Coordinates of C-alpha atoms and ligand atoms in Angstrom, one line a residue:
X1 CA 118.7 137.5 80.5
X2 CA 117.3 136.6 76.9
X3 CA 118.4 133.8 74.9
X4 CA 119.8 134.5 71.1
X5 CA 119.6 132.4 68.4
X6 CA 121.2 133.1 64.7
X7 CA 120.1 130.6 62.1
X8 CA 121.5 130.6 58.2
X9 CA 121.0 128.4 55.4
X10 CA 124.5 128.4 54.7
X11 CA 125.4 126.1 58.1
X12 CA 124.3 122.8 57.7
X13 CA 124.7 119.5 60.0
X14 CA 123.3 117.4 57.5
X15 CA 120.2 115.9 55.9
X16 CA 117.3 114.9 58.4
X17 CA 117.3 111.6 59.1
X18 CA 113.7 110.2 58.6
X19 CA 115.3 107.2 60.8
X20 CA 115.9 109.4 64.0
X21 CA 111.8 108.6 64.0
X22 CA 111.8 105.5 65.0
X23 CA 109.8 103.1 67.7
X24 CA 109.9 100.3 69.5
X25 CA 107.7 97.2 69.9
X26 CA 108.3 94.2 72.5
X27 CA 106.5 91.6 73.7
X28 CA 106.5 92.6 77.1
X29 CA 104.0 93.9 79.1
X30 CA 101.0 95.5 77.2
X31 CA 102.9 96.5 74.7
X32 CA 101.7 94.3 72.0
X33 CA 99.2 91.9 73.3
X34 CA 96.0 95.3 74.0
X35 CA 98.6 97.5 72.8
X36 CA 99.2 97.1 69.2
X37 CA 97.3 93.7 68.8
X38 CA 94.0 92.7 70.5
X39 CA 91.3 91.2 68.5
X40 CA 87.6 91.4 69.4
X41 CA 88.3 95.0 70.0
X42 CA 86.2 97.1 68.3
X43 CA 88.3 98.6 66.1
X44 CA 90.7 95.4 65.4
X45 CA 91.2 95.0 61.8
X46 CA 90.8 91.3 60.5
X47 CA 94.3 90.8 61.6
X48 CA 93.2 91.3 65.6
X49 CA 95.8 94.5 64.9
X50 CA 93.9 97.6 66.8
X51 CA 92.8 100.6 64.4
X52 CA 92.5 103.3 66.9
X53 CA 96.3 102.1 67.7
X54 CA 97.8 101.9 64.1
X55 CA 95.6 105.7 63.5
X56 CA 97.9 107.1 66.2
X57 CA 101.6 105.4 65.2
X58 CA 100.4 107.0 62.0
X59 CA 99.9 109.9 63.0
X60 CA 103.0 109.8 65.5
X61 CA 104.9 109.5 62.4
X62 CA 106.8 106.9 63.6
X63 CA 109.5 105.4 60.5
X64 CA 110.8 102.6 61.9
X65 CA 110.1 100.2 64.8
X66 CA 112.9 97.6 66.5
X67 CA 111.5 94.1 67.5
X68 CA 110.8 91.4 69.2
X69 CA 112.8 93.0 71.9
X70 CA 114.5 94.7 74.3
X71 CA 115.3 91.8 76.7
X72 CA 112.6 89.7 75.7
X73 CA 115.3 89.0 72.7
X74 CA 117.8 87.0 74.6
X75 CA 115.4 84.5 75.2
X76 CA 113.3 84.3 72.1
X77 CA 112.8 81.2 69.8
X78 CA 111.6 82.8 66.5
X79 CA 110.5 79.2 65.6
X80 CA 107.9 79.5 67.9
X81 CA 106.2 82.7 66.2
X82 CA 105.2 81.2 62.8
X83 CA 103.2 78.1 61.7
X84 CA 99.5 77.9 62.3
X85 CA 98.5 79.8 65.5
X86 CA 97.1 76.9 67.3
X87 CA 100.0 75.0 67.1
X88 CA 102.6 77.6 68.5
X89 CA 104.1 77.1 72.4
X90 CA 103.3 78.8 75.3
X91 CA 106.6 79.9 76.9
X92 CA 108.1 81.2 79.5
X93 CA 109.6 84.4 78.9
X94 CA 112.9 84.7 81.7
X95 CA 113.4 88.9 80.6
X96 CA 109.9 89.8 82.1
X97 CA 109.1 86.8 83.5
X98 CA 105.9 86.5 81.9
X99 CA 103.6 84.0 79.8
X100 CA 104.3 84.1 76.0
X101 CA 101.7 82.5 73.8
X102 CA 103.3 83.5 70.5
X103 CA 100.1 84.8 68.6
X104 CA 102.2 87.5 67.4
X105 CA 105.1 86.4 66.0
X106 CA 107.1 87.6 62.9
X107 CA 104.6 87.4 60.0
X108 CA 102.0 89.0 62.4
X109 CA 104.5 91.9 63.0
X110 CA 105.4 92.2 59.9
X111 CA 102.3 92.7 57.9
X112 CA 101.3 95.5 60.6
X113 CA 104.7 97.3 59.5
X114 CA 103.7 97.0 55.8
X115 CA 99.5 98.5 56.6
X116 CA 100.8 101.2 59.3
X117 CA 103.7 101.9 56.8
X118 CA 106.9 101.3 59.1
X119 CA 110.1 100.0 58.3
X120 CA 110.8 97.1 60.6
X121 CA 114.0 96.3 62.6
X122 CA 114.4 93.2 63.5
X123 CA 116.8 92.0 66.6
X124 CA 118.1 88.3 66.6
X125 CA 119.2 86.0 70.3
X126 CA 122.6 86.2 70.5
X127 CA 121.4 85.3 73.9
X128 CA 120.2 81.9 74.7
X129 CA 120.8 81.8 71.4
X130 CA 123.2 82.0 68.2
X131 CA 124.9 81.9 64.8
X132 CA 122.9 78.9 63.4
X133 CA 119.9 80.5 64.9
X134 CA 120.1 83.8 63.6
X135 CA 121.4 82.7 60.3
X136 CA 118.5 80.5 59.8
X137 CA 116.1 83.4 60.7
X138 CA 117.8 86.3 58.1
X139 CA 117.0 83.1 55.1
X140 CA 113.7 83.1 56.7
X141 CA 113.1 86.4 56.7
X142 CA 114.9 87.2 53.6
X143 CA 115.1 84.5 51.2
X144 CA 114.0 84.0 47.7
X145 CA 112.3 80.8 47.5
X146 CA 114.1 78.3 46.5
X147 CA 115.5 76.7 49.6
X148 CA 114.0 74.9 52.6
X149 CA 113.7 77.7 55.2
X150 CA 112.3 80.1 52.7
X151 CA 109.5 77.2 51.2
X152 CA 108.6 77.3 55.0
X153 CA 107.9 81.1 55.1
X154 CA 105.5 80.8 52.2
X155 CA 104.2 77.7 53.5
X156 CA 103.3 79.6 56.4
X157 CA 101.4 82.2 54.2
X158 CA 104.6 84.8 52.5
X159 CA 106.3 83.3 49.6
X160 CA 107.5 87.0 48.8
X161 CA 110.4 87.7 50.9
X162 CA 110.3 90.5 53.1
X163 CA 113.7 92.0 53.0
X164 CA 114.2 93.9 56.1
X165 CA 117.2 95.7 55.8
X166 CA 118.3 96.5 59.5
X167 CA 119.2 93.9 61.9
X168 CA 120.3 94.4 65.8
X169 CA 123.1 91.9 66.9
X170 CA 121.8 90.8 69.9
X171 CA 120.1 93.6 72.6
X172 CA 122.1 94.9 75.6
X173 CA 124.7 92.4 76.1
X174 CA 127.1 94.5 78.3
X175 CA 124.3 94.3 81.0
X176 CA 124.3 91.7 83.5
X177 CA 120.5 91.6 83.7
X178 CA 120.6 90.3 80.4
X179 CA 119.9 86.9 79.6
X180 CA 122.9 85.1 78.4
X181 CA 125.3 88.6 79.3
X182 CA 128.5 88.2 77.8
X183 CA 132.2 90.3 78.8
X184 CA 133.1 92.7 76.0
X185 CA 135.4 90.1 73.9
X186 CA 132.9 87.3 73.7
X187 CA 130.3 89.6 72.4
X188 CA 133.1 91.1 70.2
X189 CA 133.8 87.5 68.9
X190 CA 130.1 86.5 68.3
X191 CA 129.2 90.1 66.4
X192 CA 132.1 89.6 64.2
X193 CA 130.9 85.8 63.4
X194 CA 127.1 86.8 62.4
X195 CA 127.9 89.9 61.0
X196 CA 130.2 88.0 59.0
X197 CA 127.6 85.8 57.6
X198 CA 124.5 87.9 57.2
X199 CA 126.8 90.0 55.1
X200 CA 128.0 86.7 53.0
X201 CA 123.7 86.4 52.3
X202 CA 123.1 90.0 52.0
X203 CA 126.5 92.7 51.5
X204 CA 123.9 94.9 51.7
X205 CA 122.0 94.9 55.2
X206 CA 122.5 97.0 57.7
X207 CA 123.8 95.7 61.0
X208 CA 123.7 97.3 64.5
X209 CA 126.2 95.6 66.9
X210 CA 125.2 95.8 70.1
X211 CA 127.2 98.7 72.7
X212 CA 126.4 100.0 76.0
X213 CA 122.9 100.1 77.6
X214 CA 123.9 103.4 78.9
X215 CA 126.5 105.5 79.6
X216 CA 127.1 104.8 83.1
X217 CA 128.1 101.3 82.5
X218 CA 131.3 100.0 84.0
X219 CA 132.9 98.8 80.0
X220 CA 131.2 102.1 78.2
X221 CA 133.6 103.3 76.0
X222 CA 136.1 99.8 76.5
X223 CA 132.9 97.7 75.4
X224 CA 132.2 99.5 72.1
X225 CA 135.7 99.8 71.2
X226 CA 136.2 96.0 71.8
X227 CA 133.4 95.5 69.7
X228 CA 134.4 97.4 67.0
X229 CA 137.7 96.0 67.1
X230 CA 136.3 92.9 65.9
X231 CA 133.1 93.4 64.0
X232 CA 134.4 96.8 62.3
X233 CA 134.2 95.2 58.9
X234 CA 130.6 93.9 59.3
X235 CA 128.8 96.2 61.1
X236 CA 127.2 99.6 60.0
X237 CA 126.1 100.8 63.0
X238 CA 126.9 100.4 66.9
X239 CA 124.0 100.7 69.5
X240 CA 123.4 103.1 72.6
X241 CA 120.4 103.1 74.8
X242 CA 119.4 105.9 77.5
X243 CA 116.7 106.9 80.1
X244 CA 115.7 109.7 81.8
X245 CA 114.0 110.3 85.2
X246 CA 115.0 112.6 88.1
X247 CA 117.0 111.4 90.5
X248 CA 115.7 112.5 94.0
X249 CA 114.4 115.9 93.9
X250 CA 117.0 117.1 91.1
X251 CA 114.6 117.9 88.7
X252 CA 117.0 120.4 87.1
X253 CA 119.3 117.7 86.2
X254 CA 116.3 115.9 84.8
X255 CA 115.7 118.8 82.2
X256 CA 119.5 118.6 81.3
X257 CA 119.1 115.1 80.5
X258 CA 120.0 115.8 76.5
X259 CA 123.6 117.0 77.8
X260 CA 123.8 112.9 78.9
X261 CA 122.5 112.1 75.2
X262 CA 124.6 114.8 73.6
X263 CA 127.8 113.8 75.6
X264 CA 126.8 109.8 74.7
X265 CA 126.8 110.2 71.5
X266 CA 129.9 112.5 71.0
X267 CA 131.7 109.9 72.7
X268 CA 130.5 106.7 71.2
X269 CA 131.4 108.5 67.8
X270 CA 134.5 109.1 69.1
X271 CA 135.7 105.7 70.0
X272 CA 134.3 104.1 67.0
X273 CA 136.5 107.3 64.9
X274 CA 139.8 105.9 67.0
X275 CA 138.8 102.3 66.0
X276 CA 138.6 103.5 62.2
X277 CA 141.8 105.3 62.7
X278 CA 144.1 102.9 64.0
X279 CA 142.5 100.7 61.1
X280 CA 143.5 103.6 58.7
X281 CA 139.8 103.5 57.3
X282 CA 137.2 105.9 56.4
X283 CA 134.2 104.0 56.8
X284 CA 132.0 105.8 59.8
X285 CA 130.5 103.5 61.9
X286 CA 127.1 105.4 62.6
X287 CA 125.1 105.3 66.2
X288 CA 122.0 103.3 66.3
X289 CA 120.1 104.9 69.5
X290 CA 117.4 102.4 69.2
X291 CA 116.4 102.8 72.9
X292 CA 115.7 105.8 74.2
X293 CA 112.7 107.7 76.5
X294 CA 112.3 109.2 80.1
X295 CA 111.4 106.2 82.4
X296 CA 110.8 106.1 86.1
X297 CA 112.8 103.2 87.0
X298 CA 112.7 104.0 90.6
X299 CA 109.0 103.2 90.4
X300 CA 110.1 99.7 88.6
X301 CA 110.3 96.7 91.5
X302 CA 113.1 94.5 89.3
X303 CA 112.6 91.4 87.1
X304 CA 111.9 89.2 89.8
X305 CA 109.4 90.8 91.8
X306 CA 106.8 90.1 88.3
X307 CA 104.6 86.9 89.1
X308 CA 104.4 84.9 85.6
X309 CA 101.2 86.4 83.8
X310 CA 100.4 86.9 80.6
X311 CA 100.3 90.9 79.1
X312 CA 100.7 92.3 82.8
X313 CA 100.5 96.0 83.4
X314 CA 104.2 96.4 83.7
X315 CA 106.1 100.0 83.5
X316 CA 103.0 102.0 82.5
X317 CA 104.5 105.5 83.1
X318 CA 102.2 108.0 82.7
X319 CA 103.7 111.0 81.2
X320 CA 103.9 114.5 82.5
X321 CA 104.2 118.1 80.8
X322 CA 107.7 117.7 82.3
X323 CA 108.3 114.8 80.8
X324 CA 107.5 115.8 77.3
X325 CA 109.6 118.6 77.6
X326 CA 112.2 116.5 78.0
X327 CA 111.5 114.2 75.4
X328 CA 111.1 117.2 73.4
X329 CA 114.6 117.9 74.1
X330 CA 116.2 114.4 73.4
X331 CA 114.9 114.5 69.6
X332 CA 116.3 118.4 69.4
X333 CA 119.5 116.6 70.3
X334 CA 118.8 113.4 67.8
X335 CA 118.3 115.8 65.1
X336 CA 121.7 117.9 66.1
X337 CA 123.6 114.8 65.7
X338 CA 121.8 113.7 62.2
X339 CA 125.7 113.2 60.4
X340 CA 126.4 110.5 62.9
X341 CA 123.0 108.9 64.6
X342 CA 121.7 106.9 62.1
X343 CA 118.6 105.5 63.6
X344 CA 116.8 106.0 66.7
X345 CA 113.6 104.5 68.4
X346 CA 112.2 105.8 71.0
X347 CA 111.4 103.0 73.6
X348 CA 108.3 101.6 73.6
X349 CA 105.5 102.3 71.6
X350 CA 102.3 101.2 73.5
X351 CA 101.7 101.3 77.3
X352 CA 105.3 99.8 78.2
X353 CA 106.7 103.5 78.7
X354 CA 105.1 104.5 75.6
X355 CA 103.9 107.6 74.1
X356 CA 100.3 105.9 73.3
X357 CA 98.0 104.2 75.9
X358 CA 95.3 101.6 75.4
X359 CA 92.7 100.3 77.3
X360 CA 91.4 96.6 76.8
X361 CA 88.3 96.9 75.0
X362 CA 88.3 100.6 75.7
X363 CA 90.1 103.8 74.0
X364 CA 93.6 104.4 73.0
X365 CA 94.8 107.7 74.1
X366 CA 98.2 110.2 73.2
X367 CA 100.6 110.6 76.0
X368 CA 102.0 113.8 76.4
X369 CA 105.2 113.1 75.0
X370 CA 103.2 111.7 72.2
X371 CA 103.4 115.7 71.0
X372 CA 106.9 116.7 70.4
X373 CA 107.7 113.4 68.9
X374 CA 104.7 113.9 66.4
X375 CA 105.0 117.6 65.5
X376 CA 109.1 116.9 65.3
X377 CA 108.5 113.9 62.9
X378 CA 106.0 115.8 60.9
X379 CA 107.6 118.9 60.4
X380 CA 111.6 118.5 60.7
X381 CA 112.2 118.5 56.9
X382 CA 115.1 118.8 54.4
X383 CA 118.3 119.8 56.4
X384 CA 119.2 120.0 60.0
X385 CA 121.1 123.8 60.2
X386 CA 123.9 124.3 63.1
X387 CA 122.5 127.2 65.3
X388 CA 124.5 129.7 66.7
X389 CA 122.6 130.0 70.5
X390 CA 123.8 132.2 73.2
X391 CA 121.6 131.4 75.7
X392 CA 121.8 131.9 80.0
X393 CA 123.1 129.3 82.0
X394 CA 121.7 126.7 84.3
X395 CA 123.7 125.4 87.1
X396 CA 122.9 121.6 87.1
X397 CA 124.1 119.2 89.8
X398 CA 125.0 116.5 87.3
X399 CA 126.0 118.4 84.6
X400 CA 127.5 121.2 85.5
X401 CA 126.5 124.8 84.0
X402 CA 124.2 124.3 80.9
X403 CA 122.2 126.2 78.1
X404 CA 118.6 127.2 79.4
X405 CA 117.9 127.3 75.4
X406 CA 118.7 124.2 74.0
X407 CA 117.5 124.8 70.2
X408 CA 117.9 123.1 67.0
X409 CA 116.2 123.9 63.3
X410 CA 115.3 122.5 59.9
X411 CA 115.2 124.0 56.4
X412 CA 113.8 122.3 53.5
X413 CA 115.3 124.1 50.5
X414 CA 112.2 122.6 48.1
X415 CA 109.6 123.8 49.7
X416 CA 110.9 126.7 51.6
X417 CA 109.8 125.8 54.8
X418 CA 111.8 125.7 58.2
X419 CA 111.1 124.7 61.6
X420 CA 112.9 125.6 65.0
X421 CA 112.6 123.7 67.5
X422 CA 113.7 124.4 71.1
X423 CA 113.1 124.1 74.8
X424 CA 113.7 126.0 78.2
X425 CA 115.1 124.0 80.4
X426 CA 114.6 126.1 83.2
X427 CA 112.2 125.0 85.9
X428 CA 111.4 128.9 87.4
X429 CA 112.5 131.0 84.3
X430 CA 110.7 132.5 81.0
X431 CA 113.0 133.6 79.1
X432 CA 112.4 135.6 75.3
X433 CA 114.4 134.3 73.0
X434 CA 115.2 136.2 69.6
X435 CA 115.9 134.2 66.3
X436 CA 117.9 136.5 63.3
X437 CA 116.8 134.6 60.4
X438 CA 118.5 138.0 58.4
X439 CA 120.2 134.5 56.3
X440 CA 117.2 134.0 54.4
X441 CA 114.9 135.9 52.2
X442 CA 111.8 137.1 53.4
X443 CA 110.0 134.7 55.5
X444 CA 106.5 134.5 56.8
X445 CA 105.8 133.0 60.8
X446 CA 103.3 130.3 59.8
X447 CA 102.4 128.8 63.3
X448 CA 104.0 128.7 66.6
X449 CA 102.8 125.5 68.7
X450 CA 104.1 124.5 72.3
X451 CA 104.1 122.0 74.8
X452 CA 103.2 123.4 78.2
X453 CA 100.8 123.8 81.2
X454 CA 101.6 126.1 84.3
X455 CA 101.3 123.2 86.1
X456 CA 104.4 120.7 84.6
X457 CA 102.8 118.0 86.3
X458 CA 99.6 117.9 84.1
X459 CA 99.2 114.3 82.6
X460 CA 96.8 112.9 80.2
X461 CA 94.7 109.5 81.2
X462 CA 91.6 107.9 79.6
X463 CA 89.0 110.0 81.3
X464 CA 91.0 113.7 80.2
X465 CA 93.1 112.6 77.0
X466 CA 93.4 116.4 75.9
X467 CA 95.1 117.8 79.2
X468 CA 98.4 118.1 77.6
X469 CA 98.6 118.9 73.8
X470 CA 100.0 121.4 71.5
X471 CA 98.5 124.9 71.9
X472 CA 99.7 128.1 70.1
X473 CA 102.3 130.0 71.5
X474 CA 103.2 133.4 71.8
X475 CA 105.7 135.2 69.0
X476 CA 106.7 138.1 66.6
X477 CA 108.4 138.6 63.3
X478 CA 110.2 142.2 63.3
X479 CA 112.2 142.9 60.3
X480 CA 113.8 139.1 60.0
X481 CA 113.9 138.8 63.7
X482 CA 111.8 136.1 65.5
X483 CA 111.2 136.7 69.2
X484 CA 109.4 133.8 71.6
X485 CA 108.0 134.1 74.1
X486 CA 109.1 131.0 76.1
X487 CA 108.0 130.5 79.5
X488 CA 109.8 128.1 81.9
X489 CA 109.4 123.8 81.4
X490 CA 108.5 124.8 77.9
X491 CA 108.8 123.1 74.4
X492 CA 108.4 124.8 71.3
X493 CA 107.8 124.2 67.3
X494 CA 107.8 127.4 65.3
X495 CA 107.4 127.1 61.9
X496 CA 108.6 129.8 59.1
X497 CA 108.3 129.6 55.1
X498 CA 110.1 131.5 52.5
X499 CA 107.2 130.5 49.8
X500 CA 104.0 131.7 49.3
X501 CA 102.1 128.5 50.0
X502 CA 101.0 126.8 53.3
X503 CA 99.4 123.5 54.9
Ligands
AHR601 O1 112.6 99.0 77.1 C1 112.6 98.3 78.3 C2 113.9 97.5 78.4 O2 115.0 98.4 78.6 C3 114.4 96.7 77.2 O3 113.8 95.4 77.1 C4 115.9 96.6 77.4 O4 116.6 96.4 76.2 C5 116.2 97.8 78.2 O5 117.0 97.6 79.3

């Protein structure tokens, strides 16, 4: 059976975010230190920042990136991260137990945001740390001069301030793994008491309180509304963080891993609509899903099996066909749910499960779920459209029966271009599927790129970087109807323009 798509201007979700592109940076593992930062590389810029790295975020099209951490957060002294290098501490770092030497710290990260062109998003330790702490950071961060913490930020080399608009509340504090854990009303008391004053510095930032690190926590649903309870009135955003990997041999489930993400959000959207209602207010609390990726924590030995080293190789998934397929179809599902996610990053950026690798004094090299992010970023423009799909079914052991097509497009009314994006989820099946684009005008089929290999367990490494990319896939335009050609463990990004021009 064929899968059916209708698209129409007429049905919109809402604007595309530009924030559902977002990354994430932590100092753990390789992500920074060889990942984003290694001077005496030969492309480091004078800042020890890697160029072949910062060419690549670039051209990931990545908008926004979420740091220090992760768990490294919980247990992070910002103190230690500015001042002269030689002066800052070696530490201990209890999340990844690992050595710390604070050569990156904020005004390093920073100024890489501002050259790759990045908004930043910064988290604060609500851990091991707290109010004082992450009050005395924002002024840092964010103050005019004029007062003592912000004379210290230009005395340490930034007298303008940097203004960072979105701040995380703490990371993952529903999970027991996290240093400094808290139960659902303690956090709930401590989001409402920053939130409270970062707001009386700034009305204007945007704040993420923290919700559940996934959706099979014990408190999901009980921990967000909790939280909202309290913070309501000075928070913008609530968090959720998911990964993907197959469980056993159930791949199938695996490629149905957007009905998790789809089902997450609906319901963390839901609870923080009852929290609003019972308040009688219309202020939307938006979803921040600023962690997000496929990674095989099965292959992961825990926290404390990692010795105490410095930059260790640690969680360096190497990415499959498969695996971009499904990444492919977590940002379809980002960009379905545009009117409520607000922000998203895609967890991590460099070698700690990240869509670019790096070796240490060697090349840097695109992952193959470096591609749907890229072409999604690049070309999902102007307004996310509600597709009508009818599409066959795939019986899933975790999530019942689902779409084979799981689809989503983009119309940018300026320039007349749209993009449809979609995956089959199927692991045996091609299927055709026809688009009736009879909603528009006349529209020309500009280019027709997908993400597969007959073998979906194709990856790219150093010595074959180019395994998995974006090749040109096969499809017709009859009379306003689009028909792909999409064969099984496929992704796919089919772009269409009503104007005359094209890049
Ligand atoms: O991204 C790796 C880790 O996953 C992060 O540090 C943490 O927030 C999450 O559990």
């Amino acid at each position: 059976m064929a899968g059916h798509i209708r698209i129409d201007p007429a049905f919109v979700v809402g604007e595309v975010n530009p924030r559902l592109f977002g990354t994430f940076v932590e100092h753990m593992g390789r992500c920074v230190y060889t990942g984003i930062f290694e001077p005496g590389h030969p492309t480091a810029d004078e800042h020890g920042f890697r160029g072949d790295v910062a060419e690549l975020v670039r051209e990931m099209g990545a908008t926004v990136a979420r740091y220090p951490g992760g768990n490294f957060v919980s247990n992070y002294r910002w103190e230690d991260g500015v001042g002269p290098v030689d002066d800052r501490p070696r530490r201990v770092d209890l999340a990844w137990r690992s050595i710390e030497p604070n050569t990156v710290g904020t005004h390093e990260f920073l100024g890489w945001c501002e050259r790759v062109g990045i908004e930043p998003m910064l988290a604060v330790n609500l851990g091991t740390r707290g109010l004082v702490e992450a009050v005395e950071y924002l002024q840092y961060v964010n103050a005019p001069v004029g007062t003592d913490l912000a004379h210290r930020r230009a005395a340490n080399g930034r007298e303008e301030p940097w203004d960072v608009r979105l701040w995380c509340l703490g990371n993952e504090m529903d999970g027991p793994w996290q240093i400094g854990h808290m139960e659902a009303r303690e956090y709930a008391r401590v989001a409402q008491e920053v939130g409270n004053a970062f707001r009386r510095l700034d009305p204007d930032l945007e704040l993420v309180a923290c919700g559940s690190s996934n959706r099979q926590m014990p408190t999901f649903g009980t921990w967000e509304r909790i939280t909202l309870e309290a913070a309501f009135d000075h928070v913008d955003h609530i968090s959720a963080h998911a990964y993907y990997e197959p469980i056993g041999d159930d791949v199938a489930s695996f490629l149905a891993s957007a009905e998790d993400m789809d089902r997450f959000i609906d319901a963390v959207v839901a609870t923080a609509d009852h929290v609003a209602a019972v308040r009688g207010s219309d202020k939307r609390i938006h979803v921040s899903f600023d962690e997000w990726n496929v990674w095989y924590q099965s292959r992961f030995g825990g926290e404390t099996s990692l010795p105490f080293v410095h930059a260790p190789r640690l969680i360096e998934d190497v990415y499959s066909t498969l695996d971009a397929v499904v990444v492919g179809s977590l940002l379809i599902t980002l960009l379905r749910h545009t009117d409520r996610v607000a922000i998203a990053c895609q967890a991590q950026l460099v070698n700690v499960i990240g869509p670019i690798m790096t070796e240490p004094g060697g090349p840097a090299w695109r992952q193959a779920i470096f591609h749907p992010f890229a072409l999604t970023a690049r070309h999902a423009k102007g307004r996310v459209l509600q597709l009508a799909v009818e599409s066959p079914q795939i019986d899933t052991d975790r999530y019942g029966a689902v779409e084979q097509v799981w689809a989503t497009g983009t119309h940018d009314v300026g320039t007349g271009d749209i993009a449809v994006f979609l995956v089959n989820r199927s692991l045996e099946e091609p299927t055709d599927v026809t688009v009736d684009l009879s909603g528009f005008g006349h529209l020309r089929l500009v280019e027709h790129l997908q993400v597969h290999t007959e073998n979906p367990a194709e990856v790219n490494t150093a010595a074959d970087p180019d395994r998995v990319r974006p090749h040109a896939g096969s499809s017709r335009m009859d009379d306003g109807v689009l028909t792909i050609a999409a064969p099984a463990v496929s992704w796919h990004c089919i772009r269409l323009t009503e104007g005359a021009h094209h890049a």
